[in-house]
Tab-separated table of C-alpha atoms and ligand atoms in Angstrom:
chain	number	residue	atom	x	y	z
A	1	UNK	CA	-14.037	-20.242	-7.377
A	2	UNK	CA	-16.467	-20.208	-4.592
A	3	UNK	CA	-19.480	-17.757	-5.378
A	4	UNK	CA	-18.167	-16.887	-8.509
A	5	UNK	CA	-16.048	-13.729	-9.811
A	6	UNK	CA	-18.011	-11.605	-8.635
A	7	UNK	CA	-18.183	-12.669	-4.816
A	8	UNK	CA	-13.964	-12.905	-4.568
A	9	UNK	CA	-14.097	-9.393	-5.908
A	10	UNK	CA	-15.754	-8.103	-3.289
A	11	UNK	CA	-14.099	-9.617	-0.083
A	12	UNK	CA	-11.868	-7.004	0.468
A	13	UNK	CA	-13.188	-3.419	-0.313
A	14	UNK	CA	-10.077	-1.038	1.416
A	15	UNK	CA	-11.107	1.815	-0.512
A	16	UNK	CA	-15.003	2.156	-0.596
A	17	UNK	CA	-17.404	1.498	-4.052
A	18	UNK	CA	-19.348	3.945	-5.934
A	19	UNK	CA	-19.778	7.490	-6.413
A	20	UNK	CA	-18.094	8.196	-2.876
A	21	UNK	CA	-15.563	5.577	-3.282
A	22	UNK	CA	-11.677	6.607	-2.653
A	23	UNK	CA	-10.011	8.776	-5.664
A	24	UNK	CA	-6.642	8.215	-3.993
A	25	UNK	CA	-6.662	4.197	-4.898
A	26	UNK	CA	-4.595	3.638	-7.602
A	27	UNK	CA	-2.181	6.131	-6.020
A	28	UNK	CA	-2.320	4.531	-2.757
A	29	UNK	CA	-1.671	1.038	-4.318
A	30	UNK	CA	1.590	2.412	-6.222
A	31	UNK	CA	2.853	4.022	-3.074
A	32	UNK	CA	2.270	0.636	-1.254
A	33	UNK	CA	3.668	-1.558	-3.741
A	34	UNK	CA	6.681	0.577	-4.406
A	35	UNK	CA	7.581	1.054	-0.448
A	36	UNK	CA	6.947	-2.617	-0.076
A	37	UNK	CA	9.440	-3.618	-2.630
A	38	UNK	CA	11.892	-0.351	-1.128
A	39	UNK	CA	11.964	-2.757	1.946
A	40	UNK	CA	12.655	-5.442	0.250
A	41	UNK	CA	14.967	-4.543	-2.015
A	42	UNK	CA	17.482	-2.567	0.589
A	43	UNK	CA	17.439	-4.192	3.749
A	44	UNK	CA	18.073	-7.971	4.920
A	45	UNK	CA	15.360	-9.392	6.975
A	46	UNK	CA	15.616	-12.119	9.634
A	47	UNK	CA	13.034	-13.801	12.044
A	48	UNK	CA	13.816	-13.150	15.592
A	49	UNK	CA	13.194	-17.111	16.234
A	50	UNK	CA	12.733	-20.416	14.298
A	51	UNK	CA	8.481	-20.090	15.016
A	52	UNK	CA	6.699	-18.991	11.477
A	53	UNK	CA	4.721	-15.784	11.840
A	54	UNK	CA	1.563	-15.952	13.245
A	55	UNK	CA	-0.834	-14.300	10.386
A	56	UNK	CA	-3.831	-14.634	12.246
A	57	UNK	CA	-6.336	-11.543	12.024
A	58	UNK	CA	-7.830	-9.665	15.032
A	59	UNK	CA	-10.690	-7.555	15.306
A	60	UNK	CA	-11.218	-4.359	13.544
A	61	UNK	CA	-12.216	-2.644	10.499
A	62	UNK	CA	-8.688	-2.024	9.514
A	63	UNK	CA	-7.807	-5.714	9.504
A	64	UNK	CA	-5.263	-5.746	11.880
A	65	UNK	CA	-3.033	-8.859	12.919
A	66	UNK	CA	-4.430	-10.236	16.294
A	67	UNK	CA	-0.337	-10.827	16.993
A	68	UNK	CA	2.189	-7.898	16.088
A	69	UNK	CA	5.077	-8.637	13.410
A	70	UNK	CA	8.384	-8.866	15.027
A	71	UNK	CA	11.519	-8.751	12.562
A	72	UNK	CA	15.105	-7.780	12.905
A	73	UNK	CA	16.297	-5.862	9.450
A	74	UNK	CA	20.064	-4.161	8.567
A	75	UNK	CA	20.821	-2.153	5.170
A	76	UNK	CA	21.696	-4.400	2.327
A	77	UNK	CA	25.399	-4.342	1.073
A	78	UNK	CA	24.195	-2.262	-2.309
A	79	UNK	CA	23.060	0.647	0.170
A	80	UNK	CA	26.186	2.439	0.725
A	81	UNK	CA	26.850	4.868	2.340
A	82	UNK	CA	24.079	4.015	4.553
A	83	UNK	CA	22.989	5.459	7.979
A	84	UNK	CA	25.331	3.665	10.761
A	85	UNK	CA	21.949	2.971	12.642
A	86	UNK	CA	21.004	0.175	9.850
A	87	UNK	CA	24.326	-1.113	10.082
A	88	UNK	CA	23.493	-4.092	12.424
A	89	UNK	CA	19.892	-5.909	12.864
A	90	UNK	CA	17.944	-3.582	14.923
A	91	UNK	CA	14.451	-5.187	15.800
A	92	UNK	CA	11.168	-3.756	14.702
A	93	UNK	CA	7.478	-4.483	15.978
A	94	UNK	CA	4.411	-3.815	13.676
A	95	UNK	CA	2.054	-1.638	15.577
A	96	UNK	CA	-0.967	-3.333	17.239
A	97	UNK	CA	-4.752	-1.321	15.977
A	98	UNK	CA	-6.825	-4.304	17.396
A	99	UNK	CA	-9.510	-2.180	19.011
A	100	UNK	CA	-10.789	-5.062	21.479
A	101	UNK	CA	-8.264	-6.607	23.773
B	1	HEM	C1	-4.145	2.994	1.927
B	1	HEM	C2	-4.595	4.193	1.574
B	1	HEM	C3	-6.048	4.601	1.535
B	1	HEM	C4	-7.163	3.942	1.962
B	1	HEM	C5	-7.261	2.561	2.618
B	1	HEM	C6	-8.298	4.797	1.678
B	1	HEM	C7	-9.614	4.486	1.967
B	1	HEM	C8	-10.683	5.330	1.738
B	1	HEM	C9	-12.056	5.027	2.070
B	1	HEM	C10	-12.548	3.715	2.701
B	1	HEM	C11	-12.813	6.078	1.702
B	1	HEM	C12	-14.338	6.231	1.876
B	1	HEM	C13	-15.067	5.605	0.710
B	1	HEM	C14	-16.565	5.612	0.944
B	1	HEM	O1	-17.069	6.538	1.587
B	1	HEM	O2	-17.197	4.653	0.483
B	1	HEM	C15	-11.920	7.074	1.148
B	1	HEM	C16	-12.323	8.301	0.669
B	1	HEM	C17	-11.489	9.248	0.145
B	1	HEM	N1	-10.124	9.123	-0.047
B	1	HEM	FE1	-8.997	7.551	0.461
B	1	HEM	N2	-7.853	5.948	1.080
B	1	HEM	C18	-6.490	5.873	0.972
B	1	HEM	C19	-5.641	6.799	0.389
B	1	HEM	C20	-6.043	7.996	-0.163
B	1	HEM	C21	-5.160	8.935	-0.853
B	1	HEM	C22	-3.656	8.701	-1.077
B	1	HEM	C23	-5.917	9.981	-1.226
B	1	HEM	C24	-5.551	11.250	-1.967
B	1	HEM	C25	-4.362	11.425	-2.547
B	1	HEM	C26	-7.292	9.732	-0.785
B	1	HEM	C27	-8.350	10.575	-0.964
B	1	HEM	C28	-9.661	10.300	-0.600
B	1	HEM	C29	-10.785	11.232	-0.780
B	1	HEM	C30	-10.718	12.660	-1.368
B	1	HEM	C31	-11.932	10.568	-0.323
B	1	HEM	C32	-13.372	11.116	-0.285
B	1	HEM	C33	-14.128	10.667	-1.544
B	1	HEM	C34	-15.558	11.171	-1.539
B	1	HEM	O3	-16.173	11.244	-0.466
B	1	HEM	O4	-16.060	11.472	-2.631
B	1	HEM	N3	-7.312	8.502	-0.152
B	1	HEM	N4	-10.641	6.601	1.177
Protein backbone atom coordinates (compact mmCIF):
# COMPACT_ATOMS: atom_id res chain seq x y z
CA UNK A 1 0.00 0.00 0.00
CA UNK A 2 1.21 3.37 -0.91
CA UNK A 3 2.87 5.17 2.21
CA UNK A 4 2.29 2.42 4.30
CA UNK A 5 -0.54 1.60 7.04
CA UNK A 6 -0.19 4.30 8.57
CA UNK A 7 -0.69 6.96 5.67
CA UNK A 8 -4.21 5.03 4.33
CA UNK A 9 -5.29 5.41 7.91
CA UNK A 10 -5.25 8.77 7.91
CA UNK A 11 -6.90 9.89 4.55
CA UNK A 12 -10.12 10.27 5.80
CA UNK A 13 -10.40 11.69 9.42
CA UNK A 14 -14.61 12.47 9.64
CA UNK A 15 -14.46 12.57 13.23
CA UNK A 16 -11.31 14.52 14.49
CA UNK A 17 -7.98 12.71 16.42
CA UNK A 18 -6.90 13.13 19.88
CA UNK A 19 -8.00 14.35 23.09
CA UNK A 20 -10.77 16.58 21.32
CA UNK A 21 -11.60 14.02 18.83
CA UNK A 22 -15.52 13.04 18.38
CA UNK A 23 -17.02 10.72 21.37
CA UNK A 24 -20.10 10.18 19.19
CA UNK A 25 -18.00 7.91 16.47
CA UNK A 26 -18.69 4.58 17.01
CA UNK A 27 -22.31 5.62 17.56
CA UNK A 28 -22.43 7.63 14.53
CA UNK A 29 -20.94 4.73 12.42
CA UNK A 30 -23.75 2.19 13.78
CA UNK A 31 -26.46 4.68 13.05
CA UNK A 32 -24.98 5.07 9.48
CA UNK A 33 -24.43 1.59 8.74
CA UNK A 34 -27.74 0.44 10.10
CA UNK A 35 -29.87 3.30 8.10
CA UNK A 36 -27.79 2.46 5.10
CA UNK A 37 -28.68 -1.13 5.10
CA UNK A 38 -32.67 0.13 6.31
CA UNK A 39 -32.54 1.57 2.68
CA UNK A 40 -31.41 -1.14 1.29
CA UNK A 41 -33.10 -3.68 2.69
CA UNK A 42 -36.88 -2.09 2.25
CA UNK A 43 -37.03 -0.22 -0.77
CA UNK A 44 -36.20 -1.08 -4.60
CA UNK A 45 -33.88 1.28 -6.21
CA UNK A 46 -33.64 2.18 -9.91
CA UNK A 47 -31.41 4.66 -11.96
CA UNK A 48 -33.41 7.32 -13.57
CA UNK A 49 -31.28 6.58 -16.94
CA UNK A 50 -28.83 3.99 -18.42
CA UNK A 51 -25.61 6.74 -17.53
CA UNK A 52 -23.56 5.25 -14.29
CA UNK A 53 -23.46 7.74 -11.44
CA UNK A 54 -21.13 10.30 -11.59
CA UNK A 55 -19.02 9.87 -8.12
CA UNK A 56 -16.89 12.64 -8.69
CA UNK A 57 -16.12 14.88 -5.49
CA UNK A 58 -16.59 18.69 -5.27
CA UNK A 59 -15.22 21.11 -3.04
CA UNK A 60 -15.70 21.23 0.62
CA UNK A 61 -14.75 20.00 3.90
CA UNK A 62 -17.71 17.76 4.09
CA UNK A 63 -16.78 15.89 0.92
CA UNK A 64 -19.60 16.51 -1.02
CA UNK A 65 -20.38 15.04 -4.62
CA UNK A 66 -19.57 17.82 -7.23
CA UNK A 67 -22.95 16.16 -9.07
CA UNK A 68 -26.14 15.37 -6.83
CA UNK A 69 -27.45 11.59 -6.65
CA UNK A 70 -30.61 11.17 -8.52
CA UNK A 71 -32.57 7.77 -7.83
CA UNK A 72 -36.13 6.68 -8.10
CA UNK A 73 -36.99 4.15 -4.96
CA UNK A 74 -40.67 2.30 -4.01
CA UNK A 75 -41.22 0.05 -0.73
CA UNK A 76 -40.11 -3.47 -1.18
CA UNK A 77 -42.88 -6.22 -1.34
CA UNK A 78 -41.82 -7.48 2.47
CA UNK A 79 -42.91 -3.85 3.72
CA UNK A 80 -46.51 -4.23 4.10
CA UNK A 81 -48.64 -2.34 5.00
CA UNK A 82 -46.57 0.40 3.77
CA UNK A 83 -47.32 4.18 3.32
CA UNK A 84 -49.29 4.53 -0.20
CA UNK A 85 -46.68 7.37 -0.98
CA UNK A 86 -43.80 4.54 -1.46
CA UNK A 87 -46.09 2.62 -3.42
CA UNK A 88 -44.72 3.69 -6.89
CA UNK A 89 -41.00 5.07 -7.73
CA UNK A 90 -41.02 8.53 -6.52
CA UNK A 91 -37.61 10.28 -7.45
CA UNK A 92 -35.17 11.56 -4.91
CA UNK A 93 -32.11 14.06 -5.30
CA UNK A 94 -29.15 14.00 -2.77
CA UNK A 95 -28.71 17.48 -1.50
CA UNK A 96 -25.89 19.58 -3.04
CA UNK A 97 -23.24 21.20 0.17
CA UNK A 98 -20.56 22.15 -2.50
CA UNK A 99 -19.74 25.54 -1.04
CA UNK A 100 -18.08 26.97 -4.39
CA UNK A 101 -20.18 26.95 -7.49
C1 LIG B 1 -21.58 11.58 11.17
C2 LIG B 1 -21.64 11.99 12.43
C3 LIG B 1 -20.58 12.82 13.13
C4 LIG B 1 -19.47 13.43 12.64
C5 LIG B 1 -18.96 13.46 11.19
C6 LIG B 1 -18.82 14.09 13.75
C7 LIG B 1 -17.66 14.83 13.66
C8 LIG B 1 -17.07 15.50 14.72
C9 LIG B 1 -15.88 16.30 14.62
C10 LIG B 1 -15.05 16.53 13.34
C11 LIG B 1 -15.61 16.79 15.85
C12 LIG B 1 -14.44 17.72 16.24
C13 LIG B 1 -13.20 16.92 16.55
C14 LIG B 1 -12.01 17.83 16.79
O1 LIG B 1 -12.20 18.94 17.30
O2 LIG B 1 -10.91 17.40 16.42
C15 LIG B 1 -16.65 16.32 16.73
C16 LIG B 1 -16.72 16.61 18.08
C17 LIG B 1 -17.70 16.17 18.92
N1 LIG B 1 -18.73 15.31 18.60
FE1 LIG B 1 -19.12 14.55 16.79
N2 LIG B 1 -19.54 13.86 14.89
C18 LIG B 1 -20.62 13.09 14.56
C19 LIG B 1 -21.59 12.58 15.42
C20 LIG B 1 -21.63 12.81 16.78
C21 LIG B 1 -22.59 12.21 17.70
C22 LIG B 1 -23.69 11.21 17.27
C23 LIG B 1 -22.32 12.69 18.92
C24 LIG B 1 -22.98 12.43 20.26
C25 LIG B 1 -23.89 11.47 20.43
C26 LIG B 1 -21.18 13.60 18.81
C27 LIG B 1 -20.62 14.30 19.84
C28 LIG B 1 -19.49 15.11 19.74
C29 LIG B 1 -18.92 15.88 20.85
C30 LIG B 1 -19.45 15.94 22.30
C31 LIG B 1 -17.78 16.53 20.34
C32 LIG B 1 -16.83 17.47 21.11
C33 LIG B 1 -15.62 16.67 21.62
C34 LIG B 1 -14.65 17.56 22.36
O3 LIG B 1 -14.48 18.73 21.98
O4 LIG B 1 -14.04 17.07 23.32
N3 LIG B 1 -20.79 13.63 17.48
N4 LIG B 1 -17.52 15.54 16.03
Amino acid sequence: MEGGDQAYYYKFVPFGLGRQACPGAGFANRVMSLALAALIQCFEWERISEEEADMSEGTGITMPKAKPLEAMCKSHHSMSPCPPFFRNYVRFRTLSDSVMP
